[in-house]
């Protein structure tokens, strides 16, 4: 099925550990996004990539890095995980002026 | 910062009734989007309405937009148990790459 695939679905990290969240889309969309969602809050944008070869900070970029590996793939890296980064992470993709397609999310717990 | 606001925060109705959710925003927009999120899942795009449109339909969904009041409403007619979910509005504001999200309306359909 066409869509956005995120891996892993669940992850538990110890404070200070690093990890990379993977995201791939097969809809040939130019733009890709990483969001976090915390209880009772809407989505907050971490980073986005308007097109292949570009990345930009969103609302909450501190503690994260991203790589737009090619048009299909956009990864999110936590270099030194902190408990404040416990959240559900969503990757999404879109074309300009259209709705976003979201992945199913990664539930990350940092202990 | 979150500038979109959904109202009410929670809504519980009987199956078969209509459900109306409202969204207010603060900045000028090019488009406004509505999304559904089932518990523990990713967001699903429902409808995108452009600033020059006043009403849009998709199946049992009807979205209205009043740019003079900076508000939108989502009407779900003949509700079903499967409509139980959280509903979010998002506006593009200054950038289609940085949508402004509300905190969502939690809709519960009682059988």
mmCIF file of C-alpha atoms in Angstrom:
data_model
loop_
_atom_site.group_PDB
_atom_site.id
_atom_site.type_symbol
_atom_site.label_atom_id
_atom_site.label_comp_id
_atom_site.label_asym_id
_atom_site.label_seq_id
_atom_site.Cartn_x
_atom_site.Cartn_y
_atom_site.Cartn_z
ATOM 1 C CA UNK A 1 0.000 0.000 0.000
ATOM 2 C CA UNK A 2 1.213 3.489 -0.847
ATOM 3 C CA UNK A 3 2.042 5.679 2.112
ATOM 4 C CA UNK A 4 4.571 6.673 4.733
ATOM 5 C CA UNK A 5 6.478 3.974 6.596
ATOM 6 C CA UNK A 6 8.162 4.671 9.931
ATOM 7 C CA UNK A 7 10.498 2.422 11.876
ATOM 8 C CA UNK A 8 10.681 1.435 14.646
ATOM 9 C CA UNK A 9 7.145 1.546 16.068
ATOM 10 C CA UNK A 10 8.315 1.442 19.686
ATOM 11 C CA UNK A 11 11.605 2.238 21.354
ATOM 12 C CA UNK A 12 12.907 2.593 24.893
ATOM 13 C CA UNK A 13 16.171 4.467 25.370
ATOM 14 C CA UNK A 14 18.291 5.278 28.369
ATOM 15 C CA UNK A 15 19.209 8.902 28.939
ATOM 16 C CA UNK A 16 22.226 9.780 26.839
ATOM 17 C CA UNK A 17 21.748 7.045 24.238
ATOM 18 C CA UNK A 18 21.384 7.888 20.575
ATOM 19 C CA UNK A 19 19.061 6.554 17.922
ATOM 20 C CA UNK A 20 17.750 7.241 14.437
ATOM 21 C CA UNK A 21 14.104 7.137 13.422
ATOM 22 C CA UNK A 22 13.611 6.113 9.828
ATOM 23 C CA UNK A 23 10.912 7.348 7.462
ATOM 24 C CA UNK A 24 10.222 6.483 3.836
ATOM 25 C CA UNK A 25 7.423 7.508 1.465
ATOM 26 C CA UNK A 26 6.515 6.019 -1.898
ATOM 27 C CA UNK A 27 4.200 8.758 -3.214
ATOM 28 C CA UNK A 28 6.936 10.789 -4.900
ATOM 29 C CA UNK A 29 6.187 13.744 -2.610
ATOM 30 C CA UNK A 30 8.699 16.567 -2.545
ATOM 31 C CA UNK A 31 8.197 17.619 1.081
ATOM 32 C CA UNK A 32 8.701 15.625 4.260
ATOM 33 C CA UNK A 33 8.262 16.450 7.943
ATOM 34 C CA UNK A 34 9.009 15.231 11.439
ATOM 35 C CA UNK A 35 6.560 16.044 14.235
ATOM 36 C CA UNK A 36 6.251 15.148 17.878
ATOM 37 C CA UNK A 37 2.962 14.769 19.705
ATOM 38 C CA UNK A 38 2.653 15.024 23.453
ATOM 39 C CA UNK A 39 -0.493 14.269 25.507
ATOM 40 C CA UNK A 40 -3.139 16.968 25.269
ATOM 41 C CA UNK A 41 -1.192 18.947 22.702
ATOM 42 C CA UNK A 42 -1.333 19.318 18.988
ATOM 43 C CA UNK A 43 1.536 18.442 16.734
ATOM 44 C CA UNK A 44 4.800 20.344 16.978
ATOM 45 C CA UNK A 45 7.112 20.496 13.997
ATOM 46 C CA UNK A 46 10.691 19.421 14.654
ATOM 47 C CA UNK A 47 12.247 19.687 11.182
ATOM 48 C CA UNK A 48 11.045 19.677 7.636
ATOM 49 C CA UNK A 49 12.480 19.182 4.171
ATOM 50 C CA UNK A 50 10.734 21.226 1.506
ATOM 51 C CA UNK A 51 12.499 19.291 -1.240
ATOM 52 C CA UNK A 52 15.332 16.825 -1.710
ATOM 53 C CA UNK A 53 18.594 18.414 -0.607
ATOM 54 C CA UNK A 54 17.079 20.932 1.813
ATOM 55 C CA UNK A 55 16.206 20.775 5.505
ATOM 56 C CA UNK A 56 14.932 23.479 7.864
ATOM 57 C CA UNK A 57 14.193 23.840 11.545
ATOM 58 C CA UNK A 58 10.663 23.813 12.812
ATOM 59 C CA UNK A 59 9.239 24.872 16.146
ATOM 60 C CA UNK A 60 11.187 22.479 18.411
ATOM 61 C CA UNK A 61 14.496 21.446 16.740
ATOM 62 C CA UNK A 62 16.780 21.404 19.789
ATOM 63 C CA UNK A 63 18.215 17.968 20.510
ATOM 64 C CA UNK A 64 17.459 16.617 17.035
ATOM 65 C CA UNK A 65 19.136 16.346 13.657
ATOM 66 C CA UNK A 66 17.742 15.232 10.327
ATOM 67 C CA UNK A 67 18.956 13.867 7.011
ATOM 68 C CA UNK A 68 17.066 13.908 3.729
ATOM 69 C CA UNK A 69 18.821 10.890 2.282
ATOM 70 C CA UNK A 70 16.993 11.009 -1.062
ATOM 71 C CA UNK A 71 13.522 11.950 -2.246
ATOM 72 C CA UNK A 72 11.972 8.953 -0.487
ATOM 73 C CA UNK A 73 13.743 8.952 2.877
ATOM 74 C CA UNK A 74 13.940 11.434 5.754
ATOM 75 C CA UNK A 75 15.549 10.347 9.032
ATOM 76 C CA UNK A 76 15.470 11.915 12.490
ATOM 77 C CA UNK A 77 18.373 11.455 14.882
ATOM 78 C CA UNK A 78 18.524 11.940 18.616
ATOM 79 C CA UNK A 79 22.187 12.295 19.510
ATOM 80 C CA UNK A 80 21.830 12.196 23.305
ATOM 81 C CA UNK A 81 18.322 11.286 24.389
ATOM 82 C CA UNK A 82 16.697 13.100 27.313
ATOM 83 C CA UNK A 83 13.503 12.255 29.234
ATOM 84 C CA UNK A 84 11.930 15.413 27.755
ATOM 85 C CA UNK A 85 12.122 13.696 24.371
ATOM 86 C CA UNK A 86 9.677 11.011 25.466
ATOM 87 C CA UNK A 87 6.901 11.424 22.921
ATOM 88 C CA UNK A 88 5.186 9.995 19.883
ATOM 89 C CA UNK A 89 7.003 10.937 16.687
ATOM 90 C CA UNK A 90 5.274 11.201 13.338
ATOM 91 C CA UNK A 91 6.751 11.505 9.887
ATOM 92 C CA UNK A 92 4.654 12.997 7.090
ATOM 93 C CA UNK A 93 4.958 13.898 3.434
ATOM 94 C CA UNK A 94 3.096 16.187 1.067
ATOM 95 C CA UNK A 95 3.058 18.106 -2.146
ATOM 96 C CA UNK A 96 2.722 21.888 -2.072
ATOM 97 C CA UNK A 97 -0.757 23.039 -1.121
ATOM 98 C CA UNK A 98 -2.154 19.562 -0.492
ATOM 99 C CA UNK A 99 -2.922 17.500 2.582
ATOM 100 C CA UNK A 100 -0.252 15.633 4.463
ATOM 101 C CA UNK A 101 0.107 11.840 4.567
ATOM 102 C CA UNK A 102 1.281 10.627 7.969
ATOM 103 C CA UNK A 103 3.076 7.505 9.095
ATOM 104 C CA UNK A 104 1.751 5.417 11.962
ATOM 105 C CA UNK A 105 4.179 6.867 14.492
ATOM 106 C CA UNK A 106 7.049 5.858 16.764
ATOM 107 C CA UNK A 107 6.423 5.728 20.504
ATOM 108 C CA UNK A 108 9.682 6.690 22.191
ATOM 109 C CA UNK A 109 10.300 6.465 25.915
ATOM 110 C CA UNK A 110 13.507 7.832 27.424
ATOM 111 C CA UNK A 111 14.245 6.602 30.943
ATOM 112 C CA UNK B 1 3.257 28.152 18.982
ATOM 113 C CA UNK B 2 -0.200 26.648 18.649
ATOM 114 C CA UNK B 3 -2.566 29.219 17.149
ATOM 115 C CA UNK B 4 -5.349 26.963 15.971
ATOM 116 C CA UNK B 5 -7.984 26.188 18.546
ATOM 117 C CA UNK B 6 -10.658 23.548 18.300
ATOM 118 C CA UNK B 7 -13.904 23.801 20.184
ATOM 119 C CA UNK B 8 -15.157 21.875 22.039
ATOM 120 C CA UNK B 9 -12.208 20.008 23.520
ATOM 121 C CA UNK B 10 -14.402 16.929 23.907
ATOM 122 C CA UNK B 11 -17.769 15.898 22.508
ATOM 123 C CA UNK B 12 -19.853 12.825 23.291
ATOM 124 C CA UNK B 13 -22.964 12.046 21.225
ATOM 125 C CA UNK B 14 -25.222 9.129 20.372
ATOM 126 C CA UNK B 15 -24.673 7.138 17.213
ATOM 127 C CA UNK B 16 -26.748 8.568 14.404
ATOM 128 C CA UNK B 17 -26.587 12.144 15.652
ATOM 129 C CA UNK B 18 -24.638 14.898 13.922
ATOM 130 C CA UNK B 19 -21.343 16.155 15.359
ATOM 131 C CA UNK B 20 -20.053 19.685 14.870
ATOM 132 C CA UNK B 21 -16.556 20.842 15.726
ATOM 133 C CA UNK B 22 -15.184 24.334 15.366
ATOM 134 C CA UNK B 23 -11.742 25.714 14.672
ATOM 135 C CA UNK B 24 -10.532 29.272 15.108
ATOM 136 C CA UNK B 25 -7.247 30.682 13.885
ATOM 137 C CA UNK B 26 -5.376 33.963 14.083
ATOM 138 C CA UNK B 27 -3.430 34.607 10.904
ATOM 139 C CA UNK B 28 -4.465 34.926 7.272
ATOM 140 C CA UNK B 29 -4.405 31.608 5.451
ATOM 141 C CA UNK B 30 -4.222 30.028 2.017
ATOM 142 C CA UNK B 31 -5.952 26.871 3.161
ATOM 143 C CA UNK B 32 -7.290 25.068 6.219
ATOM 144 C CA UNK B 33 -7.193 21.323 6.682
ATOM 145 C CA UNK B 34 -9.003 18.833 8.905
ATOM 146 C CA UNK B 35 -7.468 15.567 10.083
ATOM 147 C CA UNK B 36 -8.704 12.571 12.073
ATOM 148 C CA UNK B 37 -6.606 10.574 14.508
ATOM 149 C CA UNK B 38 -7.793 7.279 15.904
ATOM 150 C CA UNK B 39 -6.335 6.352 19.269
ATOM 151 C CA UNK B 40 -2.687 5.409 18.961
ATOM 152 C CA UNK B 41 -2.597 5.865 15.192
ATOM 153 C CA UNK B 42 -1.295 8.404 12.709
ATOM 154 C CA UNK B 43 -3.337 11.321 11.441
ATOM 155 C CA UNK B 44 -5.504 10.913 8.362
ATOM 156 C CA UNK B 45 -6.235 13.843 6.074
ATOM 157 C CA UNK B 46 -9.974 14.493 5.688
ATOM 158 C CA UNK B 47 -10.540 17.739 3.802
ATOM 159 C CA UNK B 48 -8.573 20.763 2.606
ATOM 160 C CA UNK B 49 -10.542 23.963 2.020
ATOM 161 C CA UNK B 50 -8.927 26.943 0.321
ATOM 162 C CA UNK B 51 -9.362 30.512 1.475
ATOM 163 C CA UNK B 52 -11.565 31.366 -1.532
ATOM 164 C CA UNK B 53 -13.961 28.494 -0.766
ATOM 165 C CA UNK B 54 -16.817 28.722 1.719
ATOM 166 C CA UNK B 55 -18.005 25.124 1.901
ATOM 167 C CA UNK B 56 -16.755 21.706 0.934
ATOM 168 C CA UNK B 57 -18.250 18.224 1.176
ATOM 169 C CA UNK B 58 -16.774 14.749 1.299
ATOM 170 C CA UNK B 59 -19.196 11.910 1.979
ATOM 171 C CA UNK B 60 -20.706 12.530 5.424
ATOM 172 C CA UNK B 61 -18.307 15.401 6.106
ATOM 173 C CA UNK B 62 -19.110 19.059 5.530
ATOM 174 C CA UNK B 63 -16.556 21.790 6.155
ATOM 175 C CA UNK B 64 -17.279 25.501 6.159
ATOM 176 C CA UNK B 65 -14.819 28.353 6.232
ATOM 177 C CA UNK B 66 -15.463 31.961 7.270
ATOM 178 C CA UNK B 67 -12.297 33.945 6.664
ATOM 179 C CA UNK B 68 -13.862 37.147 8.032
ATOM 180 C CA UNK B 69 -14.302 35.425 11.408
ATOM 181 C CA UNK B 70 -11.154 33.325 11.027
ATOM 182 C CA UNK B 71 -13.107 30.185 11.793
ATOM 183 C CA UNK B 72 -14.066 26.837 10.305
ATOM 184 C CA UNK B 73 -16.450 24.088 11.254
ATOM 185 C CA UNK B 74 -16.476 20.366 10.576
ATOM 186 C CA UNK B 75 -19.848 18.644 10.519
ATOM 187 C CA UNK B 76 -20.103 14.857 10.587
ATOM 188 C CA UNK B 77 -23.614 13.714 9.739
ATOM 189 C CA UNK B 78 -25.224 10.447 10.848
ATOM 190 C CA UNK B 79 -22.313 9.603 13.140
ATOM 191 C CA UNK B 80 -21.043 6.036 13.520
ATOM 192 C CA UNK B 81 -19.021 4.317 16.227
ATOM 193 C CA UNK B 82 -16.069 4.304 13.820
ATOM 194 C CA UNK B 83 -16.073 8.125 13.871
ATOM 195 C CA UNK B 84 -14.782 8.006 17.455
ATOM 196 C CA UNK B 85 -11.433 9.788 17.187
ATOM 197 C CA UNK B 86 -9.674 13.085 17.747
ATOM 198 C CA UNK B 87 -10.126 15.719 15.077
ATOM 199 C CA UNK B 88 -7.528 18.401 14.357
ATOM 200 C CA UNK B 89 -7.559 21.500 12.223
ATOM 201 C CA UNK B 90 -4.408 22.932 10.700
ATOM 202 C CA UNK B 91 -3.772 26.182 8.868
ATOM 203 C CA UNK B 92 -0.869 27.134 6.649
ATOM 204 C CA UNK B 93 -0.438 30.686 7.908
ATOM 205 C CA UNK B 94 2.747 32.049 6.369
ATOM 206 C CA UNK B 95 4.033 28.729 5.168
ATOM 207 C CA UNK B 96 2.630 25.517 3.747
ATOM 208 C CA UNK B 97 5.643 23.810 5.306
ATOM 209 C CA UNK B 98 4.863 24.904 8.857
ATOM 210 C CA UNK B 99 1.221 24.181 9.512
ATOM 211 C CA UNK B 100 -0.308 25.610 12.671
ATOM 212 C CA UNK B 101 -2.143 22.861 14.560
ATOM 213 C CA UNK B 102 -4.864 22.983 17.162
ATOM 214 C CA UNK B 103 -4.938 20.711 20.204
ATOM 215 C CA UNK B 104 -7.881 18.765 18.784
ATOM 216 C CA UNK B 105 -11.464 17.807 19.605
ATOM 217 C CA UNK B 106 -11.974 14.351 21.085
ATOM 218 C CA UNK B 107 -15.186 12.892 19.672
ATOM 219 C CA UNK B 108 -16.853 9.885 21.285
ATOM 220 C CA UNK B 109 -19.780 8.193 19.568
ATOM 221 C CA UNK B 110 -21.890 6.148 21.958
ATOM 222 C CA UNK B 111 -23.611 3.090 20.471
#
